[in-house]
PDB file of C-alpha atoms in Angstrom:
ATOM      1  CA  MET A 167      -0.095   0.026  -0.021  1.00 58.00           C
ATOM      2  CA  THR A 168       1.573   3.321  -1.043  1.00 89.00           C
ATOM      3  CA  SER A 169      -1.446   5.518  -0.111  1.00 95.00           C
ATOM      4  CA  VAL A 170      -3.784   5.887   2.741  1.00 98.00           C
ATOM      5  CA  MET A 171      -7.492   6.849   2.569  1.00 98.00           C
ATOM      6  CA  SER A 172      -8.413  10.193   3.907  1.00 98.00           C
ATOM      7  CA  VAL A 173     -11.991  11.550   4.196  1.00 98.00           C
ATOM      8  CA  THR A 174     -11.571  13.424   0.919  1.00 98.00           C
ATOM      9  CA  GLY A 175      -9.820  10.565  -0.966  1.00 98.00           C
ATOM     10  CA  PRO A 176      -6.516   8.690  -1.265  1.00 98.00           C
ATOM     11  CA  VAL A 177      -3.351  10.355  -0.109  1.00 98.00           C
ATOM     12  CA  GLU A 178       0.026   9.161  -1.493  1.00 97.00           C
ATOM     13  CA  ALA A 179       2.655   8.296   1.001  1.00 96.00           C
ATOM     14  CA  ASN A 180       4.990  11.080  -0.011  1.00 96.00           C
ATOM     15  CA  GLU A 181       2.172  13.707   0.327  1.00 97.00           C
ATOM     16  CA  LEU A 182       1.430  12.969   4.052  1.00 98.00           C
ATOM     17  CA  GLY A 183       4.022  15.350   5.428  1.00 98.00           C
ATOM     18  CA  PHE A 184       3.990  16.361   9.044  1.00 98.00           C
ATOM     19  CA  THR A 185       1.428  13.981  10.669  1.00 98.00           C
ATOM     20  CA  LEU A 186      -0.229  13.759  13.971  1.00 98.00           C
ATOM     21  CA  MET A 187      -1.129  10.115  14.454  1.00 98.00           C
ATOM     22  CA  HIS A 188      -3.721  10.298  17.419  1.00 98.00           C
ATOM     23  CA  GLU A 189      -6.211  13.184  17.617  1.00 98.00           C
ATOM     24  CA  HIS A 190      -9.949  13.777  17.857  1.00 98.00           C
ATOM     25  CA  LEU A 191     -11.983  16.616  16.141  1.00 98.00           C
ATOM     26  CA  TYR A 192     -15.429  15.853  17.596  1.00 96.00           C
ATOM     27  CA  ILE A 193     -15.852  13.489  20.504  1.00 95.00           C
ATOM     28  CA  ASP A 194     -18.069  12.566  23.535  1.00 93.00           C
ATOM     29  CA  ILE A 195     -16.314  10.996  26.362  1.00 89.00           C
ATOM     30  CA  ARG A 196     -18.828  11.677  29.041  1.00 86.00           C
ATOM     31  CA  ARG A 197     -19.093   8.017  29.902  1.00 77.00           C
ATOM     32  CA  ASP A 198     -15.781   8.472  31.707  1.00 77.00           C
ATOM     33  CA  GLN A 199     -16.906  11.533  33.619  1.00 73.00           C
ATOM     34  CA  TRP A 200     -20.089  13.575  33.129  1.00 73.00           C
ATOM     35  CA  GLN A 201     -18.701  17.058  32.480  1.00 77.00           C
ATOM     36  CA  ILE A 202     -19.436  19.498  29.681  1.00 74.00           C
ATOM     37  CA  THR A 203     -15.700  19.755  28.973  1.00 79.00           C
ATOM     38  CA  ASN A 204     -15.781  15.983  27.983  1.00 84.00           C
ATOM     39  CA  ILE A 205     -17.807  16.760  24.762  1.00 89.00           C
ATOM     40  CA  MET A 206     -16.248  18.500  21.808  1.00 94.00           C
ATOM     41  CA  ASN A 207     -18.760  19.555  19.101  1.00 93.00           C
ATOM     42  CA  ASP A 208     -18.228  23.149  18.271  1.00 94.00           C
ATOM     43  CA  PRO A 209     -17.179  23.381  14.492  1.00 96.00           C
ATOM     44  CA  GLN A 210     -16.001  27.023  14.611  1.00 96.00           C
ATOM     45  CA  LEU A 211     -13.665  26.307  17.671  1.00 97.00           C
ATOM     46  CA  THR A 212     -12.405  23.056  16.109  1.00 97.00           C
ATOM     47  CA  TYR A 213     -11.595  25.053  12.835  1.00 98.00           C
ATOM     48  CA  GLN A 214      -9.782  27.703  14.872  1.00 98.00           C
ATOM     49  CA  GLU A 215      -7.674  25.098  16.740  1.00 98.00           C
ATOM     50  CA  LEU A 216      -6.890  23.058  13.525  1.00 98.00           C
ATOM     51  CA  MET A 217      -5.760  26.223  11.802  1.00 98.00           C
ATOM     52  CA  HIS A 218      -3.082  26.775  14.508  1.00 98.00           C
ATOM     53  CA  TYR A 219      -1.689  23.311  13.445  1.00 98.00           C
ATOM     54  CA  LYS A 220      -1.981  23.965   9.693  1.00 98.00           C
ATOM     55  CA  ASN A 221      -0.260  27.419   9.970  1.00 98.00           C
ATOM     56  CA  ALA A 222       2.554  25.732  11.863  1.00 98.00           C
ATOM     57  CA  GLY A 223       3.329  23.402   8.984  1.00 97.00           C
ATOM     58  CA  GLY A 224       0.869  20.572   9.821  1.00 98.00           C
ATOM     59  CA  VAL A 225      -0.298  18.597   6.782  1.00 98.00           C
ATOM     60  CA  THR A 226      -2.052  15.453   7.950  1.00 98.00           C
ATOM     61  CA  LEU A 227      -3.972  14.372  11.041  1.00 98.00           C
ATOM     62  CA  VAL A 228      -5.331  10.954  12.185  1.00 98.00           C
ATOM     63  CA  ASP A 229      -8.735  11.298  13.843  1.00 98.00           C
ATOM     64  CA  GLN A 230      -9.224   8.114  15.935  1.00 98.00           C
ATOM     65  CA  THR A 231     -12.773   8.829  16.870  1.00 97.00           C
ATOM     66  CA  SER A 232     -14.119   5.210  16.598  1.00 97.00           C
ATOM     67  CA  ASN A 233     -17.566   3.938  17.303  1.00 95.00           C
ATOM     68  CA  GLY A 234     -18.875   4.667  20.712  1.00 94.00           C
ATOM     69  CA  LEU A 235     -17.177   8.069  20.874  1.00 94.00           C
ATOM     70  CA  LYS A 236     -19.590   9.855  18.623  1.00 91.00           C
ATOM     71  CA  GLY A 237     -22.298  10.807  21.101  1.00 82.00           C
ATOM     72  CA  ILE A 238     -23.780   9.133  24.133  1.00 66.00           C
ATOM     73  CA  ASP A 239     -27.626   9.811  24.016  1.00 62.00           C
ATOM     74  CA  GLN A 240     -27.611  11.348  20.544  1.00 65.00           C
ATOM     75  CA  PRO A 241     -25.220  12.119  17.783  1.00 71.00           C
ATOM     76  CA  LEU A 242     -22.976  15.118  18.225  1.00 76.00           C
ATOM     77  CA  PHE A 243     -24.531  16.740  15.197  1.00 74.00           C
ATOM     78  CA  SER A 244     -27.653  16.477  13.018  1.00 78.00           C
ATOM     79  CA  LYS A 245     -25.343  15.298  10.272  1.00 88.00           C
ATOM     80  CA  LYS A 246     -23.292  12.040  10.352  1.00 93.00           C
ATOM     81  CA  HIS A 247     -19.970  12.168  12.052  1.00 95.00           C
ATOM     82  CA  PRO A 248     -17.918  11.314   8.935  1.00 96.00           C
ATOM     83  CA  VAL A 249     -19.634  14.023   6.976  1.00 96.00           C
ATOM     84  CA  ALA A 250     -18.800  16.580   9.627  1.00 96.00           C
ATOM     85  CA  ILE A 251     -15.119  15.516   9.544  1.00 97.00           C
ATOM     86  CA  LYS A 252     -15.009  15.662   5.740  1.00 98.00           C
ATOM     87  CA  GLU A 253     -16.539  19.191   5.827  1.00 97.00           C
ATOM     88  CA  MET A 254     -13.747  20.249   8.154  1.00 98.00           C
ATOM     89  CA  ALA A 255     -11.051  18.677   6.072  1.00 98.00           C
ATOM     90  CA  GLU A 256     -12.259  20.685   2.970  1.00 98.00           C
ATOM     91  CA  ARG A 257     -12.643  23.855   5.082  1.00 98.00           C
ATOM     92  CA  THR A 258      -9.232  23.623   6.563  1.00 98.00           C
ATOM     93  CA  GLY A 259      -7.245  22.033   3.750  1.00 98.00           C
ATOM     94  CA  LEU A 260      -5.829  19.434   6.024  1.00 98.00           C
ATOM     95  CA  GLN A 261      -5.612  15.742   5.183  1.00 98.00           C
ATOM     96  CA  ILE A 262      -7.741  13.994   7.753  1.00 98.00           C
ATOM     97  CA  ILE A 263      -7.691  10.200   8.074  1.00 98.00           C
ATOM     98  CA  LEU A 264     -10.638   8.728  10.083  1.00 98.00           C
ATOM     99  CA  GLY A 265     -10.680   5.656  12.240  1.00 98.00           C
ATOM    100  CA  CYS A 266     -13.335   2.989  12.569  1.00 98.00           C
ATOM    101  CA  GLY A 267     -14.207   0.025  14.782  1.00 98.00           C
ATOM    102  CA  TRP A 268     -15.174   0.095  18.415  1.00 97.00           C
ATOM    103  CA  TYR A 269     -13.485   2.071  21.238  1.00 96.00           C
ATOM    104  CA  ARG A 270     -13.824  -0.017  24.569  1.00 95.00           C
ATOM    105  CA  GLU A 271     -16.510  -1.786  26.428  1.00 95.00           C
ATOM    106  CA  SER A 272     -18.102   0.906  28.447  1.00 93.00           C
ATOM    107  CA  TYR A 273     -18.818   2.614  25.051  1.00 93.00           C
ATOM    108  CA  TYR A 274     -20.187  -0.410  23.343  1.00 95.00           C
ATOM    109  CA  GLU A 275     -23.663  -0.872  21.894  1.00 93.00           C
ATOM    110  CA  PRO A 276     -25.679  -3.743  23.272  1.00 94.00           C
ATOM    111  CA  TYR A 277     -25.770  -5.681  19.977  1.00 94.00           C
ATOM    112  CA  LEU A 278     -21.971  -6.303  20.234  1.00 95.00           C
ATOM    113  CA  TYR A 279     -22.532  -8.813  23.013  1.00 95.00           C
ATOM    114  CA  LYS A 280     -24.513 -10.981  20.515  1.00 96.00           C
ATOM    115  CA  ALA A 281     -22.389 -10.417  17.522  1.00 97.00           C
ATOM    116  CA  THR A 282     -19.806 -13.048  16.542  1.00 97.00           C
ATOM    117  CA  THR A 283     -16.141 -12.095  15.863  1.00 98.00           C
ATOM    118  CA  ASP A 284     -16.579 -12.501  12.129  1.00 98.00           C
ATOM    119  CA  GLN A 285     -19.712 -10.279  12.141  1.00 98.00           C
ATOM    120  CA  ILE A 286     -17.792  -7.522  13.928  1.00 98.00           C
ATOM    121  CA  ALA A 287     -14.938  -7.954  11.597  1.00 98.00           C
ATOM    122  CA  ASP A 288     -17.195  -7.711   8.464  1.00 98.00           C
ATOM    123  CA  GLU A 289     -18.631  -4.406   9.951  1.00 98.00           C
ATOM    124  CA  ILE A 290     -15.124  -3.044  10.300  1.00 98.00           C
ATOM    125  CA  VAL A 291     -14.090  -4.213   6.743  1.00 98.00           C
ATOM    126  CA  GLN A 292     -17.288  -2.464   5.353  1.00 98.00           C
ATOM    127  CA  GLU A 293     -16.153   0.809   7.134  1.00 98.00           C
ATOM    128  CA  VAL A 294     -12.814   0.594   5.422  1.00 98.00           C
ATOM    129  CA  THR A 295     -13.849  -0.582   1.873  1.00 98.00           C
ATOM    130  CA  GLN A 296     -17.290   1.003   1.480  1.00 98.00           C
ATOM    131  CA  GLY A 297     -17.964   3.765   4.097  1.00 98.00           C
ATOM    132  CA  ILE A 298     -18.676   4.695   7.586  1.00 97.00           C
ATOM    133  CA  ASP A 299     -22.156   5.070   9.062  1.00 94.00           C
ATOM    134  CA  GLY A 300     -23.879   4.415   5.685  1.00 95.00           C
ATOM    135  CA  THR A 301     -21.939   7.146   3.947  1.00 97.00           C
ATOM    136  CA  ASP A 302     -19.261   6.742   1.100  1.00 98.00           C
ATOM    137  CA  ILE A 303     -16.561   8.298   3.372  1.00 98.00           C
ATOM    138  CA  ARG A 304     -14.078   5.502   4.144  1.00 98.00           C
ATOM    139  CA  ALA A 305     -11.981   4.844   7.061  1.00 98.00           C
ATOM    140  CA  GLY A 306      -8.162   5.039   6.593  1.00 98.00           C
ATOM    141  CA  ILE A 307      -7.248   3.219   9.717  1.00 98.00           C
ATOM    142  CA  ILE A 308      -8.882   0.847  12.223  1.00 98.00           C
ATOM    143  CA  GLY A 309      -9.133   2.326  15.668  1.00 94.00           C
ATOM    144  CA  GLU A 310      -8.744   3.412  18.278  1.00 96.00           C
ATOM    145  CA  ILE A 311      -9.582  -0.093  19.592  1.00 98.00           C
ATOM    146  CA  GLY A 312      -9.357  -0.202  23.352  1.00 96.00           C
ATOM    147  CA  SER A 313      -9.669  -2.196  26.532  1.00 94.00           C
ATOM    148  CA  HIS A 314      -9.778  -1.628  30.336  1.00 85.00           C
ATOM    149  CA  PHE A 315      -6.675  -0.287  32.149  1.00 78.00           C
ATOM    150  CA  SER A 316      -5.136  -3.669  33.217  1.00 80.00           C
ATOM    151  CA  TRP A 317      -7.332  -6.402  31.658  1.00 86.00           C
ATOM    152  CA  ILE A 318      -9.265  -7.217  28.567  1.00 95.00           C
ATOM    153  CA  SER A 319     -12.906  -8.307  28.924  1.00 95.00           C
ATOM    154  CA  PRO A 320     -14.312 -11.151  26.873  1.00 96.00           C
ATOM    155  CA  ALA A 321     -16.360  -8.670  24.740  1.00 96.00           C
ATOM    156  CA  GLU A 322     -13.249  -6.514  24.235  1.00 97.00           C
ATOM    157  CA  GLU A 323     -11.191  -9.560  23.351  1.00 97.00           C
ATOM    158  CA  ARG A 324     -13.771 -10.323  20.650  1.00 97.00           C
ATOM    159  CA  VAL A 325     -13.523  -6.854  19.220  1.00 98.00           C
ATOM    160  CA  PHE A 326      -9.705  -7.071  19.146  1.00 98.00           C
ATOM    161  CA  ARG A 327      -9.864 -10.338  17.309  1.00 98.00           C
ATOM    162  CA  ALA A 328     -12.306  -8.882  14.893  1.00 98.00           C
ATOM    163  CA  ALA A 329     -10.217  -5.799  14.363  1.00 98.00           C
ATOM    164  CA  ALA A 330      -7.069  -7.983  13.709  1.00 98.00           C
ATOM    165  CA  ARG A 331      -9.014 -10.013  11.161  1.00 98.00           C
ATOM    166  CA  ALA A 332     -10.117  -6.874   9.439  1.00 98.00           C
ATOM    167  CA  GLN A 333      -6.591  -5.533   9.434  1.00 98.00           C
ATOM    168  CA  LYS A 334      -5.375  -8.769   7.802  1.00 98.00           C
ATOM    169  CA  GLU A 335      -8.083  -8.530   5.059  1.00 98.00           C
ATOM    170  CA  THR A 336      -7.841  -4.820   4.302  1.00 98.00           C
ATOM    171  CA  GLY A 337      -4.120  -4.220   5.028  1.00 97.00           C
ATOM    172  CA  VAL A 338      -4.733  -0.871   6.828  1.00 98.00           C
ATOM    173  CA  THR A 339      -3.102   0.087  10.059  1.00 98.00           C
ATOM    174  CA  LEU A 340      -4.591  -0.840  13.420  1.00 98.00           C
ATOM    175  CA  VAL A 341      -4.282   1.493  16.305  1.00 98.00           C
ATOM    176  CA  THR A 342      -5.038   0.770  19.850  1.00 98.00           C
ATOM    177  CA  HIS A 343      -6.153   2.514  23.010  1.00 96.00           C
ATOM    178  CA  SER A 344      -3.711   0.815  25.413  1.00 95.00           C
ATOM    179  CA  PRO A 345      -3.610   2.299  28.974  1.00 89.00           C
ATOM    180  CA  GLN A 346      -0.975   1.118  31.311  1.00 86.00           C
ATOM    181  CA  GLU A 347       0.376  -2.282  30.557  1.00 88.00           C
ATOM    182  CA  SER A 348      -2.678  -3.473  28.387  1.00 92.00           C
ATOM    183  CA  GLY A 349      -0.789  -3.030  25.020  1.00 94.00           C
ATOM    184  CA  MET A 350       1.113  -6.288  25.376  1.00 94.00           C
ATOM    185  CA  PRO A 351      -1.863  -8.579  25.856  1.00 95.00           C
ATOM    186  CA  GLN A 352      -3.703  -6.686  23.051  1.00 97.00           C
ATOM    187  CA  LEU A 353      -0.838  -7.072  20.724  1.00 97.00           C
ATOM    188  CA  LYS A 354      -0.547 -10.859  21.428  1.00 97.00           C
ATOM    189  CA  ILE A 355      -4.206 -11.227  20.617  1.00 97.00           C
ATOM    190  CA  MET A 356      -3.972  -9.487  17.368  1.00 98.00           C
ATOM    191  CA  LEU A 357      -0.907 -11.409  16.419  1.00 98.00           C
ATOM    192  CA  GLU A 358      -2.737 -14.757  17.098  1.00 98.00           C
ATOM    193  CA  GLU A 359      -5.307 -13.618  14.399  1.00 98.00           C
ATOM    194  CA  GLY A 360      -2.551 -12.987  11.802  1.00 97.00           C
ATOM    195  CA  ALA A 361      -2.424  -9.195  11.996  1.00 97.00           C
ATOM    196  CA  ASP A 362       0.804  -7.625  10.611  1.00 97.00           C
ATOM    197  CA  PRO A 363       2.723  -6.251  13.582  1.00 96.00           C
ATOM    198  CA  HIS A 364       4.359  -3.544  11.372  1.00 96.00           C
ATOM    199  CA  ARG A 365       0.872  -2.102  10.753  1.00 97.00           C
ATOM    200  CA  ILE A 366      -0.073  -1.939  14.481  1.00 98.00           C
ATOM    201  CA  VAL A 367       0.277   1.038  16.704  1.00 98.00           C
ATOM    202  CA  ILE A 368       0.081   0.626  20.501  1.00 97.00           C
ATOM    203  CA  GLY A 369      -1.450   3.878  21.808  1.00 96.00           C
ATOM    204  CA  HIS A 370      -0.799   5.657  25.082  1.00 96.00           C
ATOM    205  CA  ALA A 371       2.509   3.893  25.569  1.00 95.00           C
ATOM    206  CA  GLN A 372       3.750   6.693  27.705  1.00 94.00           C
ATOM    207  CA  SER A 373       1.171   5.758  30.343  1.00 92.00           C
ATOM    208  CA  TYR A 374       3.200   2.735  31.427  1.00 92.00           C
ATOM    209  CA  PRO A 375       6.585   3.861  32.650  1.00 89.00           C
ATOM    210  CA  ASP A 376       8.557   0.747  31.982  1.00 89.00           C
ATOM    211  CA  GLU A 377      11.418   0.737  29.588  1.00 88.00           C
ATOM    212  CA  SER A 378      11.216  -3.019  28.934  1.00 93.00           C
ATOM    213  CA  TYR A 379       7.504  -2.740  27.989  1.00 94.00           C
ATOM    214  CA  HIS A 380       8.326  -0.225  25.208  1.00 94.00           C
ATOM    215  CA  VAL A 381      11.310  -2.183  23.958  1.00 94.00           C
ATOM    216  CA  GLU A 382       9.346  -5.525  23.892  1.00 95.00           C
ATOM    217  CA  ILE A 383       6.533  -3.981  21.836  1.00 96.00           C
ATOM    218  CA  ALA A 384       8.896  -2.388  19.407  1.00 94.00           C
ATOM    219  CA  LYS A 385      11.082  -5.446  18.939  1.00 93.00           C
ATOM    220  CA  MET A 386       7.864  -7.397  18.037  1.00 95.00           C
ATOM    221  CA  GLY A 387       7.459  -4.833  15.146  1.00 95.00           C
ATOM    222  CA  ALA A 388       4.731  -2.633  16.365  1.00 97.00           C
ATOM    223  CA  TYR A 389       4.943   1.099  16.782  1.00 98.00           C
ATOM    224  CA  ILE A 390       4.983   2.947  20.271  1.00 97.00           C
ATOM    225  CA  SER A 391       2.658   5.896  20.344  1.00 97.00           C
ATOM    226  CA  PHE A 392       3.502   8.589  22.855  1.00 97.00           C
ATOM    227  CA  ASP A 393       0.274  10.447  22.214  1.00 97.00           C
ATOM    228  CA  SER A 394       0.053  12.781  25.218  1.00 96.00           C
ATOM    229  CA  MET A 395       3.093  15.015  24.254  1.00 97.00           C
ATOM    230  CA  GLY A 396       1.134  18.089  24.891  1.00 96.00           C
ATOM    231  CA  SER A 397       1.312  17.259  28.642  1.00 96.00           C
ATOM    232  CA  LEU A 398       4.726  18.792  28.610  1.00 97.00           C
ATOM    233  CA  LEU A 399       3.257  22.166  28.102  1.00 96.00           C
ATOM    234  CA  ASN A 400       2.280  22.577  31.823  1.00 94.00           C
ATOM    235  CA  ALA A 401       4.246  19.684  33.334  1.00 96.00           C
ATOM    236  CA  ASN A 402       5.988  20.033  36.599  1.00 97.00           C
ATOM    237  CA  THR A 403       9.680  19.343  36.696  1.00 97.00           C
ATOM    238  CA  TYR A 404       9.394  15.710  37.688  1.00 96.00           C
ATOM    239  CA  ASP A 405       6.842  14.795  35.072  1.00 95.00           C
ATOM    240  CA  HIS A 406       8.769  16.848  32.400  1.00 97.00           C
ATOM    241  CA  ASN A 407      11.947  15.002  33.132  1.00 96.00           C
ATOM    242  CA  PHE A 408      10.326  11.700  33.546  1.00 94.00           C
ATOM    243  CA  LEU A 409       8.665  11.794  30.127  1.00 96.00           C
ATOM    244  CA  LEU A 410      11.877  12.880  28.380  1.00 97.00           C
ATOM    245  CA  ARG A 411      13.694   9.982  30.198  1.00 96.00           C
ATOM    246  CA  LEU A 412      11.225   7.417  28.649  1.00 95.00           C
ATOM    247  CA  ILE A 413      11.869   8.888  25.272  1.00 96.00           C
ATOM    248  CA  SER A 414      15.582   8.803  25.745  1.00 96.00           C
ATOM    249  CA  GLN A 415      15.426   5.162  26.744  1.00 95.00           C
ATOM    250  CA  ILE A 416      13.559   4.359  23.370  1.00 95.00           C
ATOM    251  CA  LEU A 417      16.262   6.285  21.385  1.00 96.00           C
ATOM    252  CA  ASP A 418      19.115   4.585  23.370  1.00 95.00           C
ATOM    253  CA  ASN A 419      17.715   1.138  22.446  1.00 95.00           C
ATOM    254  CA  GLY A 420      17.873   2.114  18.739  1.00 95.00           C
ATOM    255  CA  LEU A 421      14.058   2.190  18.306  1.00 96.00           C
ATOM    256  CA  ILE A 422      13.470   5.597  16.944  1.00 97.00           C
ATOM    257  CA  SER A 423      11.805   4.124  13.851  1.00 97.00           C
ATOM    258  CA  ASN A 424       9.063   2.657  16.055  1.00 97.00           C
ATOM    259  CA  LEU A 425       8.275   5.921  17.836  1.00 98.00           C
ATOM    260  CA  LEU A 426       5.302   8.155  17.096  1.00 98.00           C
ATOM    261  CA  PHE A 427       4.136  11.427  18.746  1.00 98.00           C
ATOM    262  CA  SER A 428       0.758  13.160  18.990  1.00 98.00           C
ATOM    263  CA  HIS A 429      -1.483  15.080  21.474  1.00 98.00           C
ATOM    264  CA  ASP A 430      -4.680  13.056  21.722  1.00 98.00           C
ATOM    265  CA  VAL A 431      -6.883  16.164  21.963  1.00 98.00           C
ATOM    266  CA  CYS A 432     -10.137  14.721  23.382  1.00 96.00           C
ATOM    267  CA  ARG A 433     -11.616  17.381  25.716  1.00 93.00           C
ATOM    268  CA  LYS A 434     -12.093  21.100  25.635  1.00 94.00           C
ATOM    269  CA  GLY A 435      -9.340  21.707  28.207  1.00 94.00           C
ATOM    270  CA  HIS A 436      -6.868  20.408  25.599  1.00 97.00           C
ATOM    271  CA  TYR A 437      -7.591  23.397  23.292  1.00 97.00           C
ATOM    272  CA  THR A 438      -5.230  26.407  23.208  1.00 97.00           C
ATOM    273  CA  THR A 439      -8.321  28.462  23.765  1.00 96.00           C
ATOM    274  CA  HIS A 440      -8.532  26.918  27.270  1.00 95.00           C
ATOM    275  CA  GLY A 441      -4.857  27.058  27.939  1.00 96.00           C
ATOM    276  CA  GLY A 442      -4.006  23.676  26.597  1.00 97.00           C
ATOM    277  CA  PRO A 443      -1.552  22.410  24.014  1.00 97.00           C
ATOM    278  CA  GLY A 444      -4.124  22.130  21.142  1.00 98.00           C
ATOM    279  CA  TYR A 445      -3.083  20.383  17.983  1.00 98.00           C
ATOM    280  CA  SER A 446      -0.049  22.750  17.502  1.00 98.00           C
ATOM    281  CA  TYR A 447       2.253  22.172  20.497  1.00 98.00           C
ATOM    282  CA  ILE A 448       4.253  19.412  18.896  1.00 98.00           C
ATOM    283  CA  SER A 449       4.822  21.314  15.560  1.00 98.00           C
ATOM    284  CA  THR A 450       5.671  24.705  17.333  1.00 98.00           C
ATOM    285  CA  LYS A 451       7.340  23.839  20.689  1.00 98.00           C
ATOM    286  CA  LEU A 452       8.193  20.276  21.086  1.00 98.00           C
ATOM    287  CA  LEU A 453      11.554  20.164  19.255  1.00 98.00           C
ATOM    288  CA  ALA A 454      13.109  22.840  21.578  1.00 98.00           C
ATOM    289  CA  VAL A 455      12.153  20.671  24.517  1.00 98.00           C
ATOM    290  CA  LEU A 456      13.499  17.460  22.980  1.00 98.00           C
ATOM    291  CA  LYS A 457      16.764  19.103  22.446  1.00 97.00           C
ATOM    292  CA  GLU A 458      17.282  18.762  26.060  1.00 97.00           C
ATOM    293  CA  ILE A 459      17.866  15.112  25.392  1.00 97.00           C
ATOM    294  CA  GLY A 460      19.859  15.514  22.257  1.00 97.00           C
ATOM    295  CA  VAL A 461      17.101  15.010  19.667  1.00 98.00           C
ATOM    296  CA  THR A 462      18.079  16.582  16.320  1.00 97.00           C
ATOM    297  CA  GLU A 463      15.867  18.216  13.697  1.00 98.00           C
ATOM    298  CA  LYS A 464      16.513  15.207  11.448  1.00 98.00           C
ATOM    299  CA  GLU A 465      15.426  12.781  14.167  1.00 98.00           C
ATOM    300  CA  PHE A 466      12.407  14.969  14.920  1.00 98.00           C
ATOM    301  CA  ARG A 467      11.452  14.830  11.257  1.00 98.00           C
ATOM    302  CA  GLN A 468      11.832  11.134  11.219  1.00 98.00           C
ATOM    303  CA  ILE A 469       9.338  10.802  14.052  1.00 98.00           C
ATOM    304  CA  MET A 470       6.802  13.232  12.752  1.00 98.00           C
ATOM    305  CA  VAL A 471       7.128  12.530   8.998  1.00 98.00           C
ATOM    306  CA  ASP A 472       8.806   9.444   8.084  1.00 98.00           C
ATOM    307  CA  ASN A 473       7.565   7.112  10.855  1.00 98.00           C
ATOM    308  CA  PRO A 474       3.786   8.062  10.298  1.00 98.00           C
ATOM    309  CA  LYS A 475       4.249   7.538   6.599  1.00 98.00           C
ATOM    310  CA  ARG A 476       5.508   3.977   7.142  1.00 97.00           C
ATOM    311  CA  ALA A 477       2.989   3.265   9.862  1.00 97.00           C
ATOM    312  CA  LEU A 478       0.054   4.373   7.658  1.00 98.00           C
ATOM    313  CA  THR A 479       1.077   3.116   4.215  1.00 95.00           C
ATOM    314  CA  GLY A 480       3.714   0.383   4.781  1.00 88.00           C
ATOM    315  CA  GLU A 481       6.112   2.248   2.511  1.00 81.00           C
ATOM    316  CA  ASN A 482       9.655   2.902   3.701  1.00 70.00           C
TER     317      ASN A 482
END
């Protein structure tokens, strides 16, 4: 595969440019905590925040708002979610790649408990090959697919196996929601189903502060996604140094080719408007911080341009 499907059509590998691998434009995570800041559905504010990223050299953004995250009691908009995403891509000129599949169990619809693994896989394949939510807007990745913090429920295991089967059939990249140490058991399930480890991204890897965990995942072929890099904006000295030390350990182990960065903007407090990093912290401020641990401009470009290109298209 030398291209990836965006909401406005295929994008060739060499046209992806600077890429954020894990973000959200419109999302409802109030199942985690019922606060108004946990719903993002303001198109004008989203446009304003995205333009900060584009004006700072951003080219591509991967929106991992999978099923279950698009509205609890009702949809986020009167229009379908992929349509709203496509309209924002056209308005901003950014290349937006949209995910599919199911998030994690507390966000599942009841029918998933009756569906077989193959039925769920067929649904995901349809989202990739035909369109999401009955539209002709196709997913470019599978994900984010998630589980509980330290264990995988039977229903979640079935969804992971389905996502892996869909990845094997379609060839697109599969991205996970992997808090704490859950990434390794998730990865093992997906590999049992024949998924390509070089097309798997283990998300939220920075949430488990264990060098051996990151090294083991990378040596199995998967990507390690440090997707809360915006947390450095207001971090205390300990957290600042700790996150940089985790990154240093990955680089020292020669695993830079498996490393990805993003912000995971998923609540209003993450917007620059509310004092957060927005979608533009990495492209405007992160390199200066990473120079503290010796990261060069060439290495930063590898992480933000070359690695996402390989992760999304399989092209070196």
